[in-house]
C-alpha cells in the first residue's frame, strides 16, 4: 500500500455506504470538539452501541488530504475496542512499528506503550476501518447465532 496521503473522508458518502452499521453521527470527537480548519471531527454510533471517534488532521499543504488520523473504536461500556492511528513517532524507535506511522492499539487505555501497538498494513483510511468494523460485527452476530442454535440443539437431543 502506498504512503501517499489519503483524501479527507466524505462523511455523507460513508454514512450512505455503511447505513447498515452507522446509526447516527455527532459532529464532535470524544472530547466534544467540533471540526475546524485543523481537523475534521465526528463520532459514529454503530448499531451494536459502540462508538467510533474520528479525527482527521488536515494536511497544511493540501487541504483536501489527511495529514494523520485517529479512528478510536469504543465499546458501549466506554472501554477501548481498538484504535487505528497514523501519527508519526519521529526517530524514537521505542514507539514505532514496522508500518510507521500506521499502527493499531488493542483494547487498552495504556498510552505511548509499545506493548499495545501493532503494525497496520491495510486499515489506513476511514472507509477501510468501517469495512473492518462491519465484518467484525457480522462475524460476531453469526457466532452468536451459532451458539444459540447449538444450545437449542443440545436441549432437543436430551
PDB file of C-alpha atoms in Angstrom:
ATOM      1  CA  UNK A   1       0.000   0.000   0.000  1.00  0.00           C
ATOM      2  CA  UNK A   2       1.302   3.464  -0.870  1.00  0.00           C
ATOM      3  CA  UNK A   3       2.307   6.033   1.750  1.00  0.00           C
ATOM      4  CA  UNK A   4       0.582   8.692  -0.356  1.00  0.00           C
ATOM      5  CA  UNK A   5      -1.751  10.836   1.735  1.00  0.00           C
ATOM      6  CA  UNK A   6      -5.418   9.907   1.597  1.00  0.00           C
ATOM      7  CA  UNK A   7      -8.199  12.383   0.794  1.00  0.00           C
ATOM      8  CA  UNK A   8     -10.318  13.677   3.669  1.00  0.00           C
ATOM      9  CA  UNK A   9     -13.195  11.297   4.271  1.00  0.00           C
ATOM     10  CA  UNK A  10     -16.557  12.212   2.798  1.00  0.00           C
ATOM     11  CA  UNK A  11     -18.707  11.552   5.850  1.00  0.00           C
ATOM     12  CA  UNK A  12     -22.064  11.717   3.984  1.00  0.00           C
ATOM     13  CA  UNK A  13     -20.805   9.191   1.423  1.00  0.00           C
ATOM     14  CA  UNK A  14     -19.572   6.837   4.139  1.00  0.00           C
ATOM     15  CA  UNK A  15     -22.865   7.173   6.021  1.00  0.00           C
ATOM     16  CA  UNK A  16     -24.713   6.137   2.864  1.00  0.00           C
ATOM     17  CA  UNK A  17     -22.353   3.255   2.104  1.00  0.00           C
ATOM     18  CA  UNK A  18     -22.371   1.962   5.688  1.00  0.00           C
ATOM     19  CA  UNK A  19     -26.003   2.685   6.567  1.00  0.00           C
ATOM     20  CA  UNK A  20     -26.302  -0.915   7.789  1.00  0.00           C
ATOM     21  CA  UNK A  21     -23.920  -0.222  10.695  1.00  0.00           C
ATOM     22  CA  UNK A  22     -23.844   3.585  11.203  1.00  0.00           C
ATOM     23  CA  UNK A  23     -26.854   4.612  13.249  1.00  0.00           C
ATOM     24  CA  UNK A  24     -26.024   8.252  13.985  1.00  0.00           C
ATOM     25  CA  UNK A  25     -23.333  10.906  13.532  1.00  0.00           C
ATOM     26  CA  UNK A  26     -22.357  13.549  16.068  1.00  0.00           C
ATOM     27  CA  UNK A  27     -20.275  16.431  14.751  1.00  0.00           C
ATOM     28  CA  UNK A  28     -17.781  16.293  17.618  1.00  0.00           C
ATOM     29  CA  UNK A  29     -14.960  13.987  18.688  1.00  0.00           C
ATOM     30  CA  UNK A  30     -14.567  12.207  22.052  1.00  0.00           C
ATOM     31  CA  UNK A  31     -13.609  15.478  23.767  1.00  0.00           C
ATOM     32  CA  UNK A  32     -16.648  17.277  22.342  1.00  0.00           C
ATOM     33  CA  UNK A  33     -14.531  19.339  19.921  1.00  0.00           C
ATOM     34  CA  UNK A  34     -16.064  20.196  16.538  1.00  0.00           C
ATOM     35  CA  UNK A  35     -14.344  20.239  13.149  1.00  0.00           C
ATOM     36  CA  UNK A  36     -12.238  23.303  12.354  1.00  0.00           C
ATOM     37  CA  UNK A  37      -9.525  24.374   9.903  1.00  0.00           C
ATOM     38  CA  UNK A  38      -7.078  21.990  11.590  1.00  0.00           C
ATOM     39  CA  UNK A  39      -9.123  18.779  11.721  1.00  0.00           C
ATOM     40  CA  UNK A  40     -12.306  17.038  10.618  1.00  0.00           C
ATOM     41  CA  UNK A  41     -14.001  15.503  13.665  1.00  0.00           C
ATOM     42  CA  UNK A  42     -17.050  13.293  14.145  1.00  0.00           C
ATOM     43  CA  UNK A  43     -18.427  10.386  16.130  1.00  0.00           C
ATOM     44  CA  UNK A  44     -20.373   7.495  14.651  1.00  0.00           C
ATOM     45  CA  UNK A  45     -22.740   5.463  16.793  1.00  0.00           C
ATOM     46  CA  UNK A  46     -22.586   1.909  15.487  1.00  0.00           C
ATOM     47  CA  UNK A  47     -25.541  -0.494  15.514  1.00  0.00           C
ATOM     48  CA  UNK A  48     -24.085  -2.564  18.385  1.00  0.00           C
ATOM     49  CA  UNK A  49     -23.987   0.557  20.588  1.00  0.00           C
ATOM     50  CA  UNK A  50     -20.247   1.106  20.156  1.00  0.00           C
ATOM     51  CA  UNK A  51     -18.796   4.477  19.156  1.00  0.00           C
ATOM     52  CA  UNK A  52     -16.183   5.336  16.536  1.00  0.00           C
ATOM     53  CA  UNK A  53     -14.455   8.638  17.294  1.00  0.00           C
ATOM     54  CA  UNK A  54     -12.975  10.222  14.173  1.00  0.00           C
ATOM     55  CA  UNK A  55     -10.241  12.857  13.953  1.00  0.00           C
ATOM     56  CA  UNK A  56      -8.555  13.545  10.615  1.00  0.00           C
ATOM     57  CA  UNK A  57      -5.896  16.249  10.774  1.00  0.00           C
ATOM     58  CA  UNK A  58      -5.848  18.268   7.569  1.00  0.00           C
ATOM     59  CA  UNK A  59      -2.610  18.470   5.581  1.00  0.00           C
ATOM     60  CA  UNK A  60      -1.140  22.005   5.737  1.00  0.00           C
ATOM     61  CA  UNK A  61      -0.076  21.956   2.078  1.00  0.00           C
ATOM     62  CA  UNK A  62      -3.112  20.227   0.570  1.00  0.00           C
ATOM     63  CA  UNK A  63      -6.345  20.943   2.450  1.00  0.00           C
ATOM     64  CA  UNK A  64      -8.099  18.055   0.656  1.00  0.00           C
ATOM     65  CA  UNK A  65      -5.754  15.446   2.210  1.00  0.00           C
ATOM     66  CA  UNK A  66      -5.370  13.832   5.630  1.00  0.00           C
ATOM     67  CA  UNK A  67      -2.033  14.536   7.316  1.00  0.00           C
ATOM     68  CA  UNK A  68      -2.687  11.982  10.055  1.00  0.00           C
ATOM     69  CA  UNK A  69      -5.704  10.383  11.696  1.00  0.00           C
ATOM     70  CA  UNK A  70      -7.090   8.889  14.894  1.00  0.00           C
ATOM     71  CA  UNK A  71     -10.002   6.444  14.499  1.00  0.00           C
ATOM     72  CA  UNK A  72     -10.832   5.217  18.011  1.00  0.00           C
ATOM     73  CA  UNK A  73     -13.449   2.484  18.410  1.00  0.00           C
ATOM     74  CA  UNK A  74     -15.006   2.175  21.877  1.00  0.00           C
ATOM     75  CA  UNK A  75     -17.400  -0.432  23.248  1.00  0.00           C
ATOM     76  CA  UNK A  76     -20.818   0.577  24.511  1.00  0.00           C
ATOM     77  CA  UNK A  77     -19.483   0.482  28.096  1.00  0.00           C
ATOM     78  CA  UNK A  78     -16.845   3.109  27.229  1.00  0.00           C
ATOM     79  CA  UNK A  79     -13.820   0.815  27.085  1.00  0.00           C
ATOM     80  CA  UNK A  80     -11.435   0.784  24.130  1.00  0.00           C
ATOM     81  CA  UNK A  81     -12.053  -1.860  21.486  1.00  0.00           C
ATOM     82  CA  UNK A  82      -9.336  -0.775  19.010  1.00  0.00           C
ATOM     83  CA  UNK A  83      -7.572   2.387  17.892  1.00  0.00           C
ATOM     84  CA  UNK A  84      -6.290   2.990  14.366  1.00  0.00           C
ATOM     85  CA  UNK A  85      -3.685   5.779  14.283  1.00  0.00           C
ATOM     86  CA  UNK A  86      -1.236   7.314  11.832  1.00  0.00           C
ATOM     87  CA  UNK A  87       0.680   9.908  13.838  1.00  0.00           C
ATOM     88  CA  UNK A  88       4.423   9.717  13.419  1.00  0.00           C
ATOM     89  CA  UNK A  89       6.717   8.961  16.321  1.00  0.00           C
ATOM     90  CA  UNK A  90       9.725  10.630  14.720  1.00  0.00           C
ATOM     91  CA  UNK A  91      13.050   8.980  15.364  1.00  0.00           C
ATOM     92  CA  UNK A  92      12.046   7.353  18.658  1.00  0.00           C
ATOM     93  CA  UNK A  93      12.139   3.648  17.731  1.00  0.00           C
ATOM     94  CA  UNK A  94      10.528   2.618  21.050  1.00  0.00           C
ATOM     95  CA  UNK A  95       7.162   3.827  19.765  1.00  0.00           C
ATOM     96  CA  UNK A  96       7.422   2.718  16.145  1.00  0.00           C
ATOM     97  CA  UNK A  97       6.047  -0.321  14.350  1.00  0.00           C
ATOM     98  CA  UNK A  98       7.194  -1.816  11.051  1.00  0.00           C
ATOM     99  CA  UNK A  99       4.428   0.203   9.341  1.00  0.00           C
ATOM    100  CA  UNK A 100       5.356   3.553  10.940  1.00  0.00           C
ATOM    101  CA  UNK A 101       3.440   5.846  11.143  1.00  0.00           C
ATOM    102  CA  UNK A 102       0.457   3.481  10.796  1.00  0.00           C
ATOM    103  CA  UNK A 103      -0.348   1.377  13.856  1.00  0.00           C
ATOM    104  CA  UNK A 104      -3.194  -0.199  15.806  1.00  0.00           C
ATOM    105  CA  UNK A 105      -3.732  -0.179  19.562  1.00  0.00           C
ATOM    106  CA  UNK A 106      -5.526  -3.134  21.083  1.00  0.00           C
ATOM    107  CA  UNK A 107      -8.199  -2.798  23.759  1.00  0.00           C
ATOM    108  CA  UNK A 108      -6.265  -0.929  26.420  1.00  0.00           C
ATOM    109  CA  UNK A 109      -6.083   2.558  27.867  1.00  0.00           C
ATOM    110  CA  UNK A 110      -2.263   2.443  28.028  1.00  0.00           C
ATOM    111  CA  UNK A 111      -0.683   5.454  26.371  1.00  0.00           C
ATOM    112  CA  UNK A 112       2.632   5.500  24.485  1.00  0.00           C
ATOM    113  CA  UNK A 113       3.373   1.862  25.124  1.00  0.00           C
ATOM    114  CA  UNK A 114       4.911  -0.429  22.540  1.00  0.00           C
ATOM    115  CA  UNK A 115       3.149  -3.309  24.265  1.00  0.00           C
ATOM    116  CA  UNK A 116      -0.205  -2.333  22.765  1.00  0.00           C
ATOM    117  CA  UNK A 117       0.961  -1.182  19.307  1.00  0.00           C
ATOM    118  CA  UNK A 118       0.673  -3.366  16.256  1.00  0.00           C
ATOM    119  CA  UNK A 119       1.632  -2.780  12.622  1.00  0.00           C
ATOM    120  CA  UNK A 120      -1.211  -1.635  10.372  1.00  0.00           C
ATOM    121  CA  UNK A 121      -0.691  -2.755   6.792  1.00  0.00           C
ATOM    122  CA  UNK A 122      -4.181  -2.160   5.386  1.00  0.00           C
ATOM    123  CA  UNK A 123      -6.604  -0.144   7.542  1.00  0.00           C
ATOM    124  CA  UNK A 124      -5.305   3.283   6.554  1.00  0.00           C
ATOM    125  CA  UNK A 125      -8.454   5.292   5.854  1.00  0.00           C
ATOM    126  CA  UNK A 126     -11.904   5.634   7.376  1.00  0.00           C
ATOM    127  CA  UNK A 127     -13.591   3.542   4.690  1.00  0.00           C
ATOM    128  CA  UNK A 128     -11.349   0.534   5.345  1.00  0.00           C
ATOM    129  CA  UNK A 129     -11.806   0.885   9.122  1.00  0.00           C
ATOM    130  CA  UNK A 130     -15.601   0.940   8.686  1.00  0.00           C
ATOM    131  CA  UNK A 131     -15.347  -2.110   6.417  1.00  0.00           C
ATOM    132  CA  UNK A 132     -13.378  -3.891   9.149  1.00  0.00           C
ATOM    133  CA  UNK A 133     -15.977  -2.934  11.769  1.00  0.00           C
ATOM    134  CA  UNK A 134     -18.810  -4.136   9.515  1.00  0.00           C
ATOM    135  CA  UNK A 135     -17.255  -7.582   9.077  1.00  0.00           C
ATOM    136  CA  UNK A 136     -16.333  -7.804  12.745  1.00  0.00           C
ATOM    137  CA  UNK A 137     -19.979  -7.164  13.685  1.00  0.00           C
ATOM    138  CA  UNK A 138     -21.307  -9.656  11.126  1.00  0.00           C
ATOM    139  CA  UNK A 139     -18.914 -12.368  12.308  1.00  0.00           C
ATOM    140  CA  UNK A 140     -19.858 -11.771  15.964  1.00  0.00           C
ATOM    141  CA  UNK A 141     -23.537 -11.894  15.019  1.00  0.00           C
ATOM    142  CA  UNK A 142     -23.039 -15.178  13.145  1.00  0.00           C
ATOM    143  CA  UNK A 143     -21.123 -16.694  16.069  1.00  0.00           C
ATOM    144  CA  UNK A 144     -23.881 -15.649  18.495  1.00  0.00           C
ATOM    145  CA  UNK A 145     -26.450 -17.253  16.190  1.00  0.00           C
ATOM    146  CA  UNK A 146     -24.446 -20.489  16.051  1.00  0.00           C
ATOM    147  CA  UNK A 147     -24.045 -20.588  19.852  1.00  0.00           C
ATOM    148  CA  UNK A 148     -27.775 -20.007  20.345  1.00  0.00           C
ATOM    149  CA  UNK A 149     -28.707 -22.726  17.858  1.00  0.00           C
ATOM    150  CA  UNK A 150     -26.131 -25.108  19.352  1.00  0.00           C
ATOM    151  CA  UNK A 151     -27.715 -24.690  22.811  1.00  0.00           C
ATOM    152  CA  UNK A 152     -31.190 -25.334  21.349  1.00  0.00           C
ATOM    153  CA  UNK A 153     -29.883 -28.432  19.541  1.00  0.00           C
ATOM    154  CA  UNK A 154     -28.291 -29.834  22.706  1.00  0.00           C
ATOM    155  CA  UNK A 155     -31.546 -29.315  24.652  1.00  0.00           C
ATOM    156  CA  UNK A 156     -33.560 -31.183  21.984  1.00  0.00           C
ATOM    157  CA  UNK A 157     -31.058 -34.053  21.970  1.00  0.00           C
ATOM    158  CA  UNK A 158     -31.504 -34.740  25.715  1.00  0.00           C
TER     159      UNK A 158
END
